[in-house]
């Protein structure tokens, strides 16, 4: 949100006043990759907890949520641009490297720990902490976010999803 507000106003002083809080929020979220695979985990671990990790209806998505991770990818890239504007190239590179690691993990097949399901030629919605995969019914917000945010930049995959 801070990145988008800055994009609309161009107010560098305002952006600078939010640098610390945005970095702290992103760094807290980055620490949510508790298993070190490049994909960020939610607070809830599985569907049995009956808690949602995102705003889509009342789906009890948890643990590794592709929709939330797609949003995180976009947030990391947008904030990296803000870090550049603020002159902190080291932080910009850091957030881009975290985003790139997420992109690599996101695009792995489900069997490899990612979200791509080759049999259905789409991204799945989420994986529980026991590895159970959910949402292989073409969840459009997941798949469209992957394309819109640049996570999915493979032309055959994009064409198949669209």
mmCIF file of C-alpha atoms in Angstrom:
data_model
loop_
_atom_site.group_PDB
_atom_site.id
_atom_site.type_symbol
_atom_site.label_atom_id
_atom_site.label_comp_id
_atom_site.label_asym_id
_atom_site.label_seq_id
_atom_site.Cartn_x
_atom_site.Cartn_y
_atom_site.Cartn_z
ATOM 1 C CA UNK A 1 0.000 0.000 0.000
ATOM 2 C CA UNK A 2 2.817 2.398 0.805
ATOM 3 C CA UNK A 3 4.425 1.754 -2.589
ATOM 4 C CA UNK A 4 1.171 2.402 -4.406
ATOM 5 C CA UNK A 5 0.523 5.565 -2.383
ATOM 6 C CA UNK A 6 3.979 6.812 -3.342
ATOM 7 C CA UNK A 7 3.365 5.930 -7.005
ATOM 8 C CA UNK A 8 0.274 8.134 -6.915
ATOM 9 C CA UNK A 9 1.779 11.096 -5.080
ATOM 10 C CA UNK A 10 5.519 11.039 -5.745
ATOM 11 C CA UNK A 11 6.046 12.419 -2.232
ATOM 12 C CA UNK A 12 9.569 11.221 -1.380
ATOM 13 C CA UNK A 13 9.502 12.759 2.108
ATOM 14 C CA UNK A 14 6.310 10.833 2.897
ATOM 15 C CA UNK A 15 7.880 7.643 1.535
ATOM 16 C CA UNK A 16 11.003 8.204 3.633
ATOM 17 C CA UNK A 17 8.819 8.584 6.735
ATOM 18 C CA UNK A 18 7.455 5.058 6.126
ATOM 19 C CA UNK A 19 10.725 3.345 5.206
ATOM 20 C CA UNK A 20 11.382 1.830 8.629
ATOM 21 C CA UNK A 21 7.843 0.555 9.197
ATOM 22 C CA UNK A 22 7.619 -0.957 5.706
ATOM 23 C CA UNK A 23 10.978 -2.677 6.085
ATOM 24 C CA UNK A 24 9.962 -4.052 9.470
ATOM 25 C CA UNK A 25 6.678 -5.383 8.077
ATOM 26 C CA UNK A 26 8.347 -6.999 5.066
ATOM 27 C CA UNK A 27 11.117 -8.471 7.204
ATOM 28 C CA UNK A 28 8.524 -9.995 9.556
ATOM 29 C CA UNK A 29 6.753 -11.531 6.577
ATOM 30 C CA UNK A 30 10.039 -12.788 5.117
ATOM 31 C CA UNK A 31 10.730 -14.598 8.389
ATOM 32 C CA UNK A 32 7.488 -16.508 7.708
ATOM 33 C CA UNK A 33 9.538 -18.786 5.434
ATOM 34 C CA UNK A 34 10.078 -21.073 8.395
ATOM 35 C CA UNK A 35 11.270 -24.072 6.372
ATOM 36 C CA UNK A 36 13.661 -22.091 4.160
ATOM 37 C CA UNK A 37 12.184 -23.162 0.816
ATOM 38 C CA UNK A 38 11.549 -19.626 -0.497
ATOM 39 C CA UNK A 39 7.761 -19.768 -0.017
ATOM 40 C CA UNK A 40 6.229 -17.865 2.874
ATOM 41 C CA UNK A 41 4.030 -19.739 5.317
ATOM 42 C CA UNK A 42 0.815 -18.478 6.828
ATOM 43 C CA UNK A 43 0.103 -18.515 10.554
ATOM 44 C CA UNK A 44 -2.423 -21.329 10.112
ATOM 45 C CA UNK A 45 -1.001 -24.717 9.166
ATOM 46 C CA UNK A 46 -3.835 -26.647 7.586
ATOM 47 C CA UNK A 47 -7.482 -26.793 6.607
ATOM 48 C CA UNK A 48 -8.428 -28.601 9.836
ATOM 49 C CA UNK A 49 -7.736 -25.413 11.834
ATOM 50 C CA UNK A 50 -10.719 -23.818 10.048
ATOM 51 C CA UNK A 51 -8.986 -20.434 9.700
ATOM 52 C CA UNK A 52 -8.473 -18.491 6.498
ATOM 53 C CA UNK A 53 -5.159 -16.957 5.482
ATOM 54 C CA UNK A 54 -6.601 -14.678 2.809
ATOM 55 C CA UNK A 55 -9.829 -12.895 1.909
ATOM 56 C CA UNK A 56 -11.236 -15.250 -0.745
ATOM 57 C CA UNK A 57 -14.631 -16.339 0.519
ATOM 58 C CA UNK A 58 -14.431 -18.731 3.477
ATOM 59 C CA UNK A 59 -11.798 -21.071 2.132
ATOM 60 C CA UNK A 60 -9.602 -22.316 4.952
ATOM 61 C CA UNK A 61 -6.378 -21.969 3.026
ATOM 62 C CA UNK A 62 -3.253 -22.262 5.101
ATOM 63 C CA UNK A 63 0.459 -22.921 5.407
ATOM 64 C CA UNK A 64 1.842 -22.217 1.900
ATOM 65 C CA UNK A 65 -0.784 -20.103 0.140
ATOM 66 C CA UNK A 66 -0.066 -19.322 -3.528
ATOM 67 C CA UNK A 67 -2.413 -16.330 -3.583
ATOM 68 C CA UNK A 68 -0.747 -14.650 -0.597
ATOM 69 C CA UNK A 69 2.699 -15.532 -1.941
ATOM 70 C CA UNK A 70 1.843 -13.912 -5.285
ATOM 71 C CA UNK A 71 0.878 -10.748 -3.414
ATOM 72 C CA UNK A 72 4.088 -10.941 -1.411
ATOM 73 C CA UNK A 73 6.097 -11.206 -4.618
ATOM 74 C CA UNK A 74 4.479 -8.024 -5.934
ATOM 75 C CA UNK A 75 4.984 -6.224 -2.614
ATOM 76 C CA UNK A 76 8.679 -7.127 -2.531
ATOM 77 C CA UNK A 77 9.226 -5.851 -6.052
ATOM 78 C CA UNK A 78 7.274 -2.645 -5.497
ATOM 79 C CA UNK A 79 9.137 -1.940 -2.272
ATOM 80 C CA UNK A 80 12.487 -2.619 -3.963
ATOM 81 C CA UNK A 81 11.637 0.210 -6.376
ATOM 82 C CA UNK A 82 10.913 2.480 -3.405
ATOM 83 C CA UNK A 83 14.251 1.566 -1.825
ATOM 84 C CA UNK A 84 15.942 2.642 -5.066
ATOM 85 C CA UNK A 85 14.136 5.979 -4.987
ATOM 86 C CA UNK A 86 15.310 6.415 -1.389
ATOM 87 C CA UNK A 87 18.883 5.603 -2.421
ATOM 88 C CA UNK A 88 19.200 2.328 -0.504
ATOM 89 C CA UNK A 89 20.421 0.110 -3.336
ATOM 90 C CA UNK A 90 21.570 -2.614 -0.928
ATOM 91 C CA UNK A 91 18.026 -3.017 0.457
ATOM 92 C CA UNK A 92 16.555 -2.853 -3.054
ATOM 93 C CA UNK A 93 18.833 -5.692 -4.143
ATOM 94 C CA UNK A 94 17.965 -7.664 -1.010
ATOM 95 C CA UNK A 95 14.195 -7.442 -1.571
ATOM 96 C CA UNK A 96 14.609 -8.311 -5.245
ATOM 97 C CA UNK A 97 16.690 -11.369 -4.355
ATOM 98 C CA UNK A 98 14.011 -12.537 -1.892
ATOM 99 C CA UNK A 99 11.378 -12.017 -4.599
ATOM 100 C CA UNK A 100 13.437 -13.938 -7.154
ATOM 101 C CA UNK A 101 13.878 -16.832 -4.736
ATOM 102 C CA UNK A 102 10.110 -16.862 -4.206
ATOM 103 C CA UNK A 103 9.541 -16.835 -7.963
ATOM 104 C CA UNK A 104 11.802 -19.842 -8.467
ATOM 105 C CA UNK A 105 10.081 -21.794 -5.676
ATOM 106 C CA UNK A 106 6.576 -20.747 -6.753
ATOM 107 C CA UNK A 107 7.098 -22.082 -10.281
ATOM 108 C CA UNK A 108 8.367 -25.485 -9.239
ATOM 109 C CA UNK A 109 5.975 -28.360 -9.696
ATOM 110 C CA UNK A 110 3.831 -29.444 -6.776
ATOM 111 C CA UNK A 111 5.989 -32.560 -6.480
ATOM 112 C CA UNK A 112 9.088 -30.345 -6.166
ATOM 113 C CA UNK A 113 7.461 -28.175 -3.476
ATOM 114 C CA UNK A 114 6.093 -25.407 -5.707
ATOM 115 C CA UNK A 115 2.599 -24.535 -6.877
ATOM 116 C CA UNK A 116 2.602 -25.601 -10.564
ATOM 117 C CA UNK A 117 0.443 -28.658 -11.300
ATOM 118 C CA UNK A 118 1.584 -29.953 -14.719
ATOM 119 C CA UNK A 119 -1.310 -32.389 -15.140
ATOM 120 C CA UNK A 120 -3.848 -29.567 -15.013
ATOM 121 C CA UNK A 121 -1.543 -26.853 -16.394
ATOM 122 C CA UNK A 122 -2.297 -24.421 -13.573
ATOM 123 C CA UNK A 123 -1.147 -23.245 -10.167
ATOM 124 C CA UNK A 124 -2.761 -24.768 -7.092
ATOM 125 C CA UNK A 125 -4.177 -22.616 -4.309
ATOM 126 C CA UNK A 126 -2.319 -23.874 -1.239
ATOM 127 C CA UNK A 127 -0.433 -26.649 0.495
ATOM 128 C CA UNK A 128 -1.056 -27.713 4.117
ATOM 129 C CA UNK A 129 1.898 -28.289 6.427
ATOM 130 C CA UNK A 130 1.555 -32.055 5.866
ATOM 131 C CA UNK A 131 2.054 -31.543 2.118
ATOM 132 C CA UNK A 132 -1.585 -31.990 1.121
ATOM 133 C CA UNK A 133 -2.366 -29.813 -1.904
ATOM 134 C CA UNK A 134 -5.689 -27.975 -2.270
ATOM 135 C CA UNK A 135 -7.329 -25.856 -4.959
ATOM 136 C CA UNK A 136 -6.548 -27.592 -8.207
ATOM 137 C CA UNK A 137 -9.813 -26.352 -9.710
ATOM 138 C CA UNK A 138 -8.333 -23.325 -11.536
ATOM 139 C CA UNK A 139 -8.592 -20.758 -8.765
ATOM 140 C CA UNK A 140 -8.566 -17.696 -10.986
ATOM 141 C CA UNK A 141 -7.234 -15.161 -8.444
ATOM 142 C CA UNK A 142 -4.187 -17.377 -7.861
ATOM 143 C CA UNK A 143 -3.476 -18.007 -11.524
ATOM 144 C CA UNK A 144 -4.236 -14.480 -12.715
ATOM 145 C CA UNK A 145 -2.137 -12.941 -9.921
ATOM 146 C CA UNK A 146 0.771 -15.156 -10.916
ATOM 147 C CA UNK A 147 0.538 -13.744 -14.442
ATOM 148 C CA UNK A 148 -0.244 -10.128 -13.532
ATOM 149 C CA UNK A 149 2.591 -9.845 -11.005
ATOM 150 C CA UNK A 150 5.133 -11.528 -13.283
ATOM 151 C CA UNK A 151 5.594 -14.735 -11.310
ATOM 152 C CA UNK A 152 4.419 -16.650 -14.346
ATOM 153 C CA UNK A 153 6.364 -15.340 -17.310
ATOM 154 C CA UNK A 154 6.553 -18.574 -19.295
ATOM 155 C CA UNK A 155 4.615 -17.902 -22.530
ATOM 156 C CA UNK A 156 3.152 -21.427 -22.894
ATOM 157 C CA UNK A 157 1.962 -21.393 -19.263
ATOM 158 C CA UNK A 158 0.468 -17.928 -19.643
ATOM 159 C CA UNK A 159 -1.338 -18.932 -22.841
ATOM 160 C CA UNK A 160 -2.702 -22.114 -21.280
ATOM 161 C CA UNK A 161 -3.979 -20.331 -18.165
ATOM 162 C CA UNK A 162 -5.549 -17.490 -20.123
#
